[in-house]
mmCIF file of N, CA, C and O in Angstrom:
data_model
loop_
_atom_site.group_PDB
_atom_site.id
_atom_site.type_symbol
_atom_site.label_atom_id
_atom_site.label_comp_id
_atom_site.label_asym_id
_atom_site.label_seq_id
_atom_site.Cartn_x
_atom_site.Cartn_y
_atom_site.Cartn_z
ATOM 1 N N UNK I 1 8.110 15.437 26.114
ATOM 2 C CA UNK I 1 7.873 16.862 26.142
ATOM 3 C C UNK I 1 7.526 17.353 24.746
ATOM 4 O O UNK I 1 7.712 16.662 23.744
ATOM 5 N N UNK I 2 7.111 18.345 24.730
ATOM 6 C CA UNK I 2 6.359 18.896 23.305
ATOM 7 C C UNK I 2 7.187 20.199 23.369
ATOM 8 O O UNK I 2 7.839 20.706 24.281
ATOM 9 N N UNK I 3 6.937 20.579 22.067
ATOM 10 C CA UNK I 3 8.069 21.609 22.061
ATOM 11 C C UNK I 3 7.612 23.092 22.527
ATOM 12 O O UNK I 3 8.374 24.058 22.551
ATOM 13 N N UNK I 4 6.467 23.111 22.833
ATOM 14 C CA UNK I 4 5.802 24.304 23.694
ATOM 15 C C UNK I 4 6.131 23.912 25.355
ATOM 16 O O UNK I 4 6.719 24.851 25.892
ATOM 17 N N UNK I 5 5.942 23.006 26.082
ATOM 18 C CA UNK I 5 6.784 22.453 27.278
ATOM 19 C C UNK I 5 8.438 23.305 27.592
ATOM 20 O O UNK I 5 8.796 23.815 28.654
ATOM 21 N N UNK I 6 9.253 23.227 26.224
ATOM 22 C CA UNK I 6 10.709 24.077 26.273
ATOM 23 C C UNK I 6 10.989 25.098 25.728
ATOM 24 O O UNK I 6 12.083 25.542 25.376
ATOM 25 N N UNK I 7 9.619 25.641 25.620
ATOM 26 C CA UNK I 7 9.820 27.197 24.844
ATOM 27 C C UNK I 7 10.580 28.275 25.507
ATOM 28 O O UNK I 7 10.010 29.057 26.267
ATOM 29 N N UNK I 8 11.672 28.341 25.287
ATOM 30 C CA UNK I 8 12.250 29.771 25.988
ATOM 31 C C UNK I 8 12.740 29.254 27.286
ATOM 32 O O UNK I 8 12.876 30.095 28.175
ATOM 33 N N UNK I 9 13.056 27.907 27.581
ATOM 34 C CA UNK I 9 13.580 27.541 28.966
ATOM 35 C C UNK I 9 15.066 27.518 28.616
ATOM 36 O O UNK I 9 15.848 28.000 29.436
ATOM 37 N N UNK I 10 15.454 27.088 27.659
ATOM 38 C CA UNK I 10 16.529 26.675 27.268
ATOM 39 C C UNK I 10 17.368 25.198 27.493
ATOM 40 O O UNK I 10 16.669 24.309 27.980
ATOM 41 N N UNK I 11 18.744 24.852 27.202
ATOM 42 C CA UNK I 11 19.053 23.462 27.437
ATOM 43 C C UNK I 11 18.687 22.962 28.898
ATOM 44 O O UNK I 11 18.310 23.707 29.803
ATOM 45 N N UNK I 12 18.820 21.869 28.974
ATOM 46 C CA UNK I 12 19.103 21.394 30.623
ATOM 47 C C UNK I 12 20.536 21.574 31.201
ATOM 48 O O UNK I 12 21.564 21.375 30.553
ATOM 49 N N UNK I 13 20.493 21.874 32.170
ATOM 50 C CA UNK I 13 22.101 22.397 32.627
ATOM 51 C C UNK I 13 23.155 21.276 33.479
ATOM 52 O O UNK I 13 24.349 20.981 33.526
ATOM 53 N N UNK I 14 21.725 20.847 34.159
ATOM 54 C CA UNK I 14 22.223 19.539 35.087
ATOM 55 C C UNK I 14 21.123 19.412 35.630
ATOM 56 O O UNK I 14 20.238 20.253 35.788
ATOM 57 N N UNK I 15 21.190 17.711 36.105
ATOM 58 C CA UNK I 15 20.236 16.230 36.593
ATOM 59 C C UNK I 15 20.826 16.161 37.675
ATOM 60 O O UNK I 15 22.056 16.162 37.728
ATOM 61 N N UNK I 16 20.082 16.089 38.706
ATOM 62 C CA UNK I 16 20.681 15.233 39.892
ATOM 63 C C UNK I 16 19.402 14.424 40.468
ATOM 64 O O UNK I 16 18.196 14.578 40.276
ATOM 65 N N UNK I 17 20.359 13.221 41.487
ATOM 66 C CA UNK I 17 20.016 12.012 41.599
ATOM 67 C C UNK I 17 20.247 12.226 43.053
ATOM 68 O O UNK I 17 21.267 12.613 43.624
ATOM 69 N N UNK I 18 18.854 11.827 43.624
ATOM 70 C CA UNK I 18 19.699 10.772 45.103
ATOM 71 C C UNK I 18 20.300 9.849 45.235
ATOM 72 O O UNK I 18 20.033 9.058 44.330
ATOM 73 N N UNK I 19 20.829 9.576 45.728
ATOM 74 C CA UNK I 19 21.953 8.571 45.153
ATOM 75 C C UNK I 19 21.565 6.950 45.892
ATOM 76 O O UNK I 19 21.285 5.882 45.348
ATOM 77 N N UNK I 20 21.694 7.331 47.353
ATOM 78 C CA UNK I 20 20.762 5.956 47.621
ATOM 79 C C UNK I 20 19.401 5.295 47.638
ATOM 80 O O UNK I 20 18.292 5.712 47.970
ATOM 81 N N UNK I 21 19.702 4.486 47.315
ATOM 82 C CA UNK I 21 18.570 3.564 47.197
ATOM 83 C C UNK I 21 17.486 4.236 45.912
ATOM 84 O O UNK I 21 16.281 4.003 45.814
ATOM 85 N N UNK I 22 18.469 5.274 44.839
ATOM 86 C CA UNK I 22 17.731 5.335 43.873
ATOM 87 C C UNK I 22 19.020 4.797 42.494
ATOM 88 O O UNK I 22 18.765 4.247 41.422
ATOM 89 N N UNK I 23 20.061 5.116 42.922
ATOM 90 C CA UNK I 23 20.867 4.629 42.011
ATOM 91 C C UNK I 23 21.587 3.799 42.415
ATOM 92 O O UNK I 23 22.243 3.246 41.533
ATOM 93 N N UNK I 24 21.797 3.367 43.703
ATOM 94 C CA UNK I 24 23.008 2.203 44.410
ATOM 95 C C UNK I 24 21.986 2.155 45.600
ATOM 96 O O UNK I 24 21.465 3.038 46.282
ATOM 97 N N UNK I 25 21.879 0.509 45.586
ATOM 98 C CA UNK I 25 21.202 -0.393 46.905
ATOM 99 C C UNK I 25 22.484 -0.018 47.827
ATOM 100 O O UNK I 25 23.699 0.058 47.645
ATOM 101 N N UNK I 26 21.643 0.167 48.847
ATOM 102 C CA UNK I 26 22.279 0.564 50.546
ATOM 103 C C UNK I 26 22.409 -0.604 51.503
ATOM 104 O O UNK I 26 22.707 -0.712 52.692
ATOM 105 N N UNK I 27 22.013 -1.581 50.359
ATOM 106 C CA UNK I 27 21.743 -2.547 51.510
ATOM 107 C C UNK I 27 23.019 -3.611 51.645
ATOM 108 O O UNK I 27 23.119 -4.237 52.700
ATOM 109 N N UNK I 28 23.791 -3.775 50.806
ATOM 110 C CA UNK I 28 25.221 -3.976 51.264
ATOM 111 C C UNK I 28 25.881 -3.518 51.926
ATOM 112 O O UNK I 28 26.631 -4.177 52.646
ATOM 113 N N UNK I 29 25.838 -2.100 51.922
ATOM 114 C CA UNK I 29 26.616 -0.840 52.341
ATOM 115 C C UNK I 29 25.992 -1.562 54.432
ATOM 116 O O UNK I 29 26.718 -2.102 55.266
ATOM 117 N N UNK I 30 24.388 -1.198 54.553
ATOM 118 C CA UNK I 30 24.437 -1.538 56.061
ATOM 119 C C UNK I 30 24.549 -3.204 56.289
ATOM 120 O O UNK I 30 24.239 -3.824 57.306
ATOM 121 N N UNK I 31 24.901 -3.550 55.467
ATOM 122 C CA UNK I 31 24.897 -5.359 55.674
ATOM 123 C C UNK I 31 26.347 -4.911 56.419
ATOM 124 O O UNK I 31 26.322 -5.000 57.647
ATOM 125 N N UNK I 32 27.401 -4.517 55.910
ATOM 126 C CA UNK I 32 28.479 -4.630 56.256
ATOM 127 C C UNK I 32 28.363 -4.335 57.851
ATOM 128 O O UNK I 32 28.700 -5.172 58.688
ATOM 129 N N UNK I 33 27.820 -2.980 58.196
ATOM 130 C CA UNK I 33 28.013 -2.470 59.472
ATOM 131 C C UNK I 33 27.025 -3.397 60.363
ATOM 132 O O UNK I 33 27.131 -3.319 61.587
ATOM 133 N N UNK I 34 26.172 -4.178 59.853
ATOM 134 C CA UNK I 34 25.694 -5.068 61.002
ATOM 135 C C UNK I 34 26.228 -6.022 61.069
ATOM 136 O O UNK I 34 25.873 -6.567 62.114
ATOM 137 N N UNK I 35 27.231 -6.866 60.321
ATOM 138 C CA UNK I 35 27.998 -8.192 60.505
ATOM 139 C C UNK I 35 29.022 -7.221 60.765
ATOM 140 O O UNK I 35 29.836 -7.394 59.858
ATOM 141 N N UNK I 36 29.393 -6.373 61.441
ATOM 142 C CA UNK I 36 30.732 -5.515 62.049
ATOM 143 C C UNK I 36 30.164 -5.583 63.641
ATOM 144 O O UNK I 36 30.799 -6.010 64.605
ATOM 145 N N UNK I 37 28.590 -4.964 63.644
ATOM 146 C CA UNK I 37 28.434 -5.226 65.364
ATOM 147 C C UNK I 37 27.868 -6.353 65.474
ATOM 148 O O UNK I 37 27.106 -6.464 66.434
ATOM 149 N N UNK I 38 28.045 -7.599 64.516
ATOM 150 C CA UNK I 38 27.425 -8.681 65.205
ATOM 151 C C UNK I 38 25.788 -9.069 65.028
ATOM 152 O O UNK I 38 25.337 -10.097 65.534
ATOM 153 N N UNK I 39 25.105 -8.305 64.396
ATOM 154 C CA UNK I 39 23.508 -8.081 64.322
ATOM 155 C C UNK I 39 23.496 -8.998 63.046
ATOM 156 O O UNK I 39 24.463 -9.189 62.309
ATOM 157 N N UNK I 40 22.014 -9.626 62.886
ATOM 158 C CA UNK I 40 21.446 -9.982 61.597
ATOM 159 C C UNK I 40 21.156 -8.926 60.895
ATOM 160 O O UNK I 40 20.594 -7.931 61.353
ATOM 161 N N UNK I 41 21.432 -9.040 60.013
ATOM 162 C CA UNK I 41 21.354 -8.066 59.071
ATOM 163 C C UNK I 41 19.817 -7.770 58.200
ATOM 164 O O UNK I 41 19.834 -6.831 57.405
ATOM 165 N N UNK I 42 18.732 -8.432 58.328
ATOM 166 C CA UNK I 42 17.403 -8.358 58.322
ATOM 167 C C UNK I 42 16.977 -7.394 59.636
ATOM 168 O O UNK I 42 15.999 -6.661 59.484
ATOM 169 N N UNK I 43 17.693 -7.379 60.928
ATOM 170 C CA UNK I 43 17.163 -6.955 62.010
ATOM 171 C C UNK I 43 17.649 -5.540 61.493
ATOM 172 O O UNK I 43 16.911 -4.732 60.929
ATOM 173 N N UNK I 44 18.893 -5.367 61.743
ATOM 174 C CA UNK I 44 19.742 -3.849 61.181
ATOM 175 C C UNK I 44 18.997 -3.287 60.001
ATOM 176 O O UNK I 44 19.192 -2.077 60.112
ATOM 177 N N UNK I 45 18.443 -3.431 59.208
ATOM 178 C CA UNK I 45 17.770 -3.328 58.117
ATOM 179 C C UNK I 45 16.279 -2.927 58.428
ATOM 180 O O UNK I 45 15.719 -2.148 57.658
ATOM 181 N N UNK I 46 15.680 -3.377 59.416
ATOM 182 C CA UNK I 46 14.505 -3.082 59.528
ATOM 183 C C UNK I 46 14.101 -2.114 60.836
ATOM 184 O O UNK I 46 12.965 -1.802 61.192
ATOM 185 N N UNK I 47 15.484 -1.704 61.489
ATOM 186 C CA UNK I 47 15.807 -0.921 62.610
ATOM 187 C C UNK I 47 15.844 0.630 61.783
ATOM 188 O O UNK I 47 15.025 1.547 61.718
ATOM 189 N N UNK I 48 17.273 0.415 61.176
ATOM 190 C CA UNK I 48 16.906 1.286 60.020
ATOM 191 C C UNK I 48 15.716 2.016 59.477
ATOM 192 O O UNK I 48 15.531 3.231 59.392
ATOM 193 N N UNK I 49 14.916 0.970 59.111
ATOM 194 C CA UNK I 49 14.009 1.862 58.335
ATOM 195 C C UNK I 49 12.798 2.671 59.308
ATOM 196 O O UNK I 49 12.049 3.639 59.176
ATOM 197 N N UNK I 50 13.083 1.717 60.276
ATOM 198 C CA UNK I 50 12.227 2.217 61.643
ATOM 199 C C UNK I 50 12.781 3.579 62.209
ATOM 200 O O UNK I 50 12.215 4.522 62.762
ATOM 201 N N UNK I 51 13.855 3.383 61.932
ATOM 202 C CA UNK I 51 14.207 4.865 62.306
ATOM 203 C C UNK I 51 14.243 6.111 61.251
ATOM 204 O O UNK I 51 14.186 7.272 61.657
ATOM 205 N N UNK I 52 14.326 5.831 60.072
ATOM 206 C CA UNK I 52 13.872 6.596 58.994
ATOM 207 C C UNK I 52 12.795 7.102 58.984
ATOM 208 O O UNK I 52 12.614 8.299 58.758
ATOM 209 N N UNK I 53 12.025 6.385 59.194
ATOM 210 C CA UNK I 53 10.237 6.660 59.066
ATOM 211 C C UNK I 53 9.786 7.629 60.000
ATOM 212 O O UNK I 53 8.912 8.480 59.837
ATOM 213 N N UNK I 54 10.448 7.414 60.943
ATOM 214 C CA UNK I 54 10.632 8.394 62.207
ATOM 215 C C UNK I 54 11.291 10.066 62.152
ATOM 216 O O UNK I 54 11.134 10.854 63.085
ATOM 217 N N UNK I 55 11.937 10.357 61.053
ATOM 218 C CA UNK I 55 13.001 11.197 61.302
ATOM 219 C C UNK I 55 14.346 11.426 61.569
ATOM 220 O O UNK I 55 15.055 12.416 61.387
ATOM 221 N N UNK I 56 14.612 10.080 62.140
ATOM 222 C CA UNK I 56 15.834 9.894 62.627
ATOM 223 C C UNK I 56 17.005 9.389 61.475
ATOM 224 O O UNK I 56 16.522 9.008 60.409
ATOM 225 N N UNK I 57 18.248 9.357 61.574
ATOM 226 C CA UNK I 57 18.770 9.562 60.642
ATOM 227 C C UNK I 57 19.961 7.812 60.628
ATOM 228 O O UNK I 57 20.096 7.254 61.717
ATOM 229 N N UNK I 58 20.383 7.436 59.880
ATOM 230 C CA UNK I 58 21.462 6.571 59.811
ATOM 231 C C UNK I 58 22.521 6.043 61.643
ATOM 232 O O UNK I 58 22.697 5.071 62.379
ATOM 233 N N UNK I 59 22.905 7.478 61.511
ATOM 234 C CA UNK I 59 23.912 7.942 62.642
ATOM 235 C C UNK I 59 23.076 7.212 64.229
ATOM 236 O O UNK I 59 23.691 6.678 65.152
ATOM 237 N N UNK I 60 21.868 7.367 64.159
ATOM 238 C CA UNK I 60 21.184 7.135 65.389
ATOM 239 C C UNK I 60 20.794 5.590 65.404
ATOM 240 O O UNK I 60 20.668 5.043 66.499
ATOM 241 N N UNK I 61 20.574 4.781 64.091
ATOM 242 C CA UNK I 61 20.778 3.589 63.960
ATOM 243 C C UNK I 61 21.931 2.665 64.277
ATOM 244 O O UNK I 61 21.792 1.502 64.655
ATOM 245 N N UNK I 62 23.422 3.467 64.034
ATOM 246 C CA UNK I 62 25.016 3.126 64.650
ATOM 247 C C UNK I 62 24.838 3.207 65.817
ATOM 248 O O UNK I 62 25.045 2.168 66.444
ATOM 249 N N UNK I 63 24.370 4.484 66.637
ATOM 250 C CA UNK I 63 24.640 4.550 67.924
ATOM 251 C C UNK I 63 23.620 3.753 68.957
ATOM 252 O O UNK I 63 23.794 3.574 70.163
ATOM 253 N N UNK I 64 22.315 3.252 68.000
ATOM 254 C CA UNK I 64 21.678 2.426 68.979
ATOM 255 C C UNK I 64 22.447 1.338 69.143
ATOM 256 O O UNK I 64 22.303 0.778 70.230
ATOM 257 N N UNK I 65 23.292 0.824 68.327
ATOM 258 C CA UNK I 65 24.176 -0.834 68.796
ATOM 259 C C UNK I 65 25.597 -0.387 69.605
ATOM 260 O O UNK I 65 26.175 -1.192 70.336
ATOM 261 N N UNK I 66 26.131 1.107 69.371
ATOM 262 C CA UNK I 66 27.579 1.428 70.137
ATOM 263 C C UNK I 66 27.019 3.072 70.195
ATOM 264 O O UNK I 66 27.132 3.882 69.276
ATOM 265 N N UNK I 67 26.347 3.336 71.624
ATOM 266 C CA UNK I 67 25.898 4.749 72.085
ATOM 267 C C UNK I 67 27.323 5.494 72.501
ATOM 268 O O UNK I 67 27.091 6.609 72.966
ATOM 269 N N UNK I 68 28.453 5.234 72.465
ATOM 270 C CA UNK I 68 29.625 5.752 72.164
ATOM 271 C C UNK I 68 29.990 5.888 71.125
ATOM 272 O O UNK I 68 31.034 6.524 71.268
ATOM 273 N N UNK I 69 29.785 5.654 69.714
ATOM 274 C CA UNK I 69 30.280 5.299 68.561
ATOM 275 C C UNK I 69 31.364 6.218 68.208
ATOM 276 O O UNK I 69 30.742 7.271 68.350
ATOM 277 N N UNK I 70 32.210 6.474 67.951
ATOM 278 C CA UNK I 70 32.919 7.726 67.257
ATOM 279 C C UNK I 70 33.520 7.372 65.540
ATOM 280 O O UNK I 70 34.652 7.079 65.154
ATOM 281 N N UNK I 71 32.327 7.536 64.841
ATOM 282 C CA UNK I 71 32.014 7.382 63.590
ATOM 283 C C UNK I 71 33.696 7.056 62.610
ATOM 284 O O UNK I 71 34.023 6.152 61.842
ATOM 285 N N UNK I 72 34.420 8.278 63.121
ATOM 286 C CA UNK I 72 35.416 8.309 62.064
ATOM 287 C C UNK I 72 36.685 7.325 62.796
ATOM 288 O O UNK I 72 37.625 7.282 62.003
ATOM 289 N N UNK I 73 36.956 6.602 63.950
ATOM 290 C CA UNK I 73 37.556 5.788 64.938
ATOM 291 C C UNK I 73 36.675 4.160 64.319
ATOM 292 O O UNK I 73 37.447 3.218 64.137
ATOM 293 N N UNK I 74 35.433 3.943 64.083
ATOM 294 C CA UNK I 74 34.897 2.989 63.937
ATOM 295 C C UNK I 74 35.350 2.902 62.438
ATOM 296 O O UNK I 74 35.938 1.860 62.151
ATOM 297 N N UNK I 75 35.167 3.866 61.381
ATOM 298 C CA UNK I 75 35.200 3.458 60.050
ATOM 299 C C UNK I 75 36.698 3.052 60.203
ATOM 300 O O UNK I 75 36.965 1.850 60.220
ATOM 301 N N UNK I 76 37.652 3.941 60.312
ATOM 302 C CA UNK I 76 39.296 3.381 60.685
ATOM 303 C C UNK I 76 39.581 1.959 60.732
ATOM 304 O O UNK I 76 40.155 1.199 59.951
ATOM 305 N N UNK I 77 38.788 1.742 62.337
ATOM 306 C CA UNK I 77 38.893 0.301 62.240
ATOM 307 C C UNK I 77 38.397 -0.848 61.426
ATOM 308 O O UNK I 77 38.772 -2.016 61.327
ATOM 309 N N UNK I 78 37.518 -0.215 60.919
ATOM 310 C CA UNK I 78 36.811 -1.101 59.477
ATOM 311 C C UNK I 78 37.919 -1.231 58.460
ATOM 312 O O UNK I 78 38.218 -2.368 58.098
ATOM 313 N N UNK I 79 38.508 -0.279 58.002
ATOM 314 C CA UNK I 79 39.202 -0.308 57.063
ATOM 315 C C UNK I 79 40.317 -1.244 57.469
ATOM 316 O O UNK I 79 40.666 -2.257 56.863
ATOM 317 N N UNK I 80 40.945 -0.634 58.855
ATOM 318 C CA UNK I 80 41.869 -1.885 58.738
ATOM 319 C C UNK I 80 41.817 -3.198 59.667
ATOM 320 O O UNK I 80 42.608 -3.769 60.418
ATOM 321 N N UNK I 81 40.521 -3.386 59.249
ATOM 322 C CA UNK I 81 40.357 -4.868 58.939
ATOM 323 C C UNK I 81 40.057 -5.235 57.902
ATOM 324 O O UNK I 81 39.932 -6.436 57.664
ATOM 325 N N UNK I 82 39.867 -4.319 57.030
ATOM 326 C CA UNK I 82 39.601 -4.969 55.488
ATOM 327 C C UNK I 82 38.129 -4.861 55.109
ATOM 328 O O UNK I 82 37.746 -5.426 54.084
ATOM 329 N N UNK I 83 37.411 -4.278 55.752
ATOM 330 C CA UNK I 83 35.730 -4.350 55.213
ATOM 331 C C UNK I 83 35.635 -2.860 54.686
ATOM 332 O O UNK I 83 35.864 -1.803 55.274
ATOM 333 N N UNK I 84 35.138 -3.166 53.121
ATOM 334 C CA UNK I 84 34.882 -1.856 52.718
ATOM 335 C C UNK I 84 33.750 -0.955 53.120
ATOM 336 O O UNK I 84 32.669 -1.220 53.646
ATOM 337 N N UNK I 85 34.370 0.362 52.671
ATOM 338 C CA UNK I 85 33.544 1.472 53.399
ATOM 339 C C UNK I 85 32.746 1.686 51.778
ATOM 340 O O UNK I 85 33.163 1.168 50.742
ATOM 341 N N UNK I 86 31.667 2.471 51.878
ATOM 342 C CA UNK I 86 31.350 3.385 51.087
ATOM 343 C C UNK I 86 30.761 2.372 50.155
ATOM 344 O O UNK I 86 30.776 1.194 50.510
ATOM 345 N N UNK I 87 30.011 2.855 48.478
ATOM 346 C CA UNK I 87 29.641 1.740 47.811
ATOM 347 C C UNK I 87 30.658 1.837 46.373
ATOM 348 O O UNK I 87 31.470 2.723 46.107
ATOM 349 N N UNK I 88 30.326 0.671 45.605
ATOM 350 C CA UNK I 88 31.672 0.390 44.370
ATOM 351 C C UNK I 88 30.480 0.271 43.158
ATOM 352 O O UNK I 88 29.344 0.656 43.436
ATOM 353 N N UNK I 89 30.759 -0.249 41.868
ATOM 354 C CA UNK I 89 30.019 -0.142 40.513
ATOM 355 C C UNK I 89 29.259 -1.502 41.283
ATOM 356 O O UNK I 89 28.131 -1.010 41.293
ATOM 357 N N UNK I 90 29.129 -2.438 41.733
ATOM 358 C CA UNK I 90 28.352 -3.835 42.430
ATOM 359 C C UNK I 90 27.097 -3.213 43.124
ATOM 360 O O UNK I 90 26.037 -3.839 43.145
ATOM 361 N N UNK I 91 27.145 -2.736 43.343
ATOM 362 C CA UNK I 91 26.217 -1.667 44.222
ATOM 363 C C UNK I 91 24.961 -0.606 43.172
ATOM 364 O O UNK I 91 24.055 0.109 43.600
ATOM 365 N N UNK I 92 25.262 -0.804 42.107
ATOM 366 C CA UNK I 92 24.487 0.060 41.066
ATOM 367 C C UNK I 92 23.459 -0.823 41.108
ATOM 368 O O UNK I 92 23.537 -1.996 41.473
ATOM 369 N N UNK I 93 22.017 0.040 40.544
ATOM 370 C CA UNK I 93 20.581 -0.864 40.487
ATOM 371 C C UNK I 93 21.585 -1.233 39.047
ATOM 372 O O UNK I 93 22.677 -0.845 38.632
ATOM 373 N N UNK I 94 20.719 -2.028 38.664
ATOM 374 C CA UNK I 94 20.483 -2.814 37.067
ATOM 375 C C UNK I 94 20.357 -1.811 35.885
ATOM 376 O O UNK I 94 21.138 -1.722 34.937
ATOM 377 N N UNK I 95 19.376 -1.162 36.077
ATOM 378 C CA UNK I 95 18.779 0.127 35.151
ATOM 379 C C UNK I 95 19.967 1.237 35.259
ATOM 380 O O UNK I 95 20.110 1.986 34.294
ATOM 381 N N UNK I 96 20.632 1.347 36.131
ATOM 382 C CA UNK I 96 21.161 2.490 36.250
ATOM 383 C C UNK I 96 21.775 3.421 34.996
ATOM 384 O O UNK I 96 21.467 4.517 34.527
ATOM 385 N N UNK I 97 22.920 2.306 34.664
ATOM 386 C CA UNK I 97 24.312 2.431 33.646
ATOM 387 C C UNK I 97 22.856 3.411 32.574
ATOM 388 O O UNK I 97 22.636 4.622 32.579
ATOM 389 N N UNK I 98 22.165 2.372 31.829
ATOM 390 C CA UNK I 98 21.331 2.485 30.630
ATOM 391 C C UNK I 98 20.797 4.176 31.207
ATOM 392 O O UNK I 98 20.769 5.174 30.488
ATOM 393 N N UNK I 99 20.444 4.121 32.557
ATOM 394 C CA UNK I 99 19.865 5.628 32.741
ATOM 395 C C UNK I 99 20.842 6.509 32.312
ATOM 396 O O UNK I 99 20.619 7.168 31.296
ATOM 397 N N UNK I 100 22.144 6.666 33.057
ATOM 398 C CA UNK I 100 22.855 7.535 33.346
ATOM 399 C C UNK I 100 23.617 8.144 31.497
ATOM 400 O O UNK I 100 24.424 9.072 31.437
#
């Protein structure tokens, strides 16, 4: 930026990020939930994006393998079996840390 670019804008206040799949791969995150219903996880992955492309959202990707699903009953049982929910610092791109 040149200093005519910040004339009179003042500091930056705050940055925000999407968070998946720009700062943490998602793709552990649905690896988990397709070795939970049993799916290859290349297939779940490319169902996914098929349904993205579409409009459709995450939620409609769960319920195509369990059209009952009850999201917060399924994560429960994830947990106690021991498969983590959500993503951890393993999950960061490479670049990230240096960005942030």
């Amino acid at each position: 930026m040149t200093e005519r670019d910040t004339e009179g804008k003042g500091p930056i206040k705050a940055v925000f990020f999407d968070i998946g799949e720009t700062l943490i791969s998602e793709e552990e995150i649905y690896g988990r939930w397709a070795d939970w219903f049993g799916v290859p996880r290349h297939s779940f992955l490319a169902l996914l994006g098929a349904y993205l492309a579409t409009g459709r959202t995450h939620l409609h990707l769960l319920r195509h393998f369990r059209p009952d699903l009850d999201l917060r009953v399924e994560e429960k049982k994830m947990i106690e079996a021991g498969v983590p929910l959500g993503f951890g610092a393993a999950d960061l791109y490479p670049d990230v840390r240096a960005c942030l």
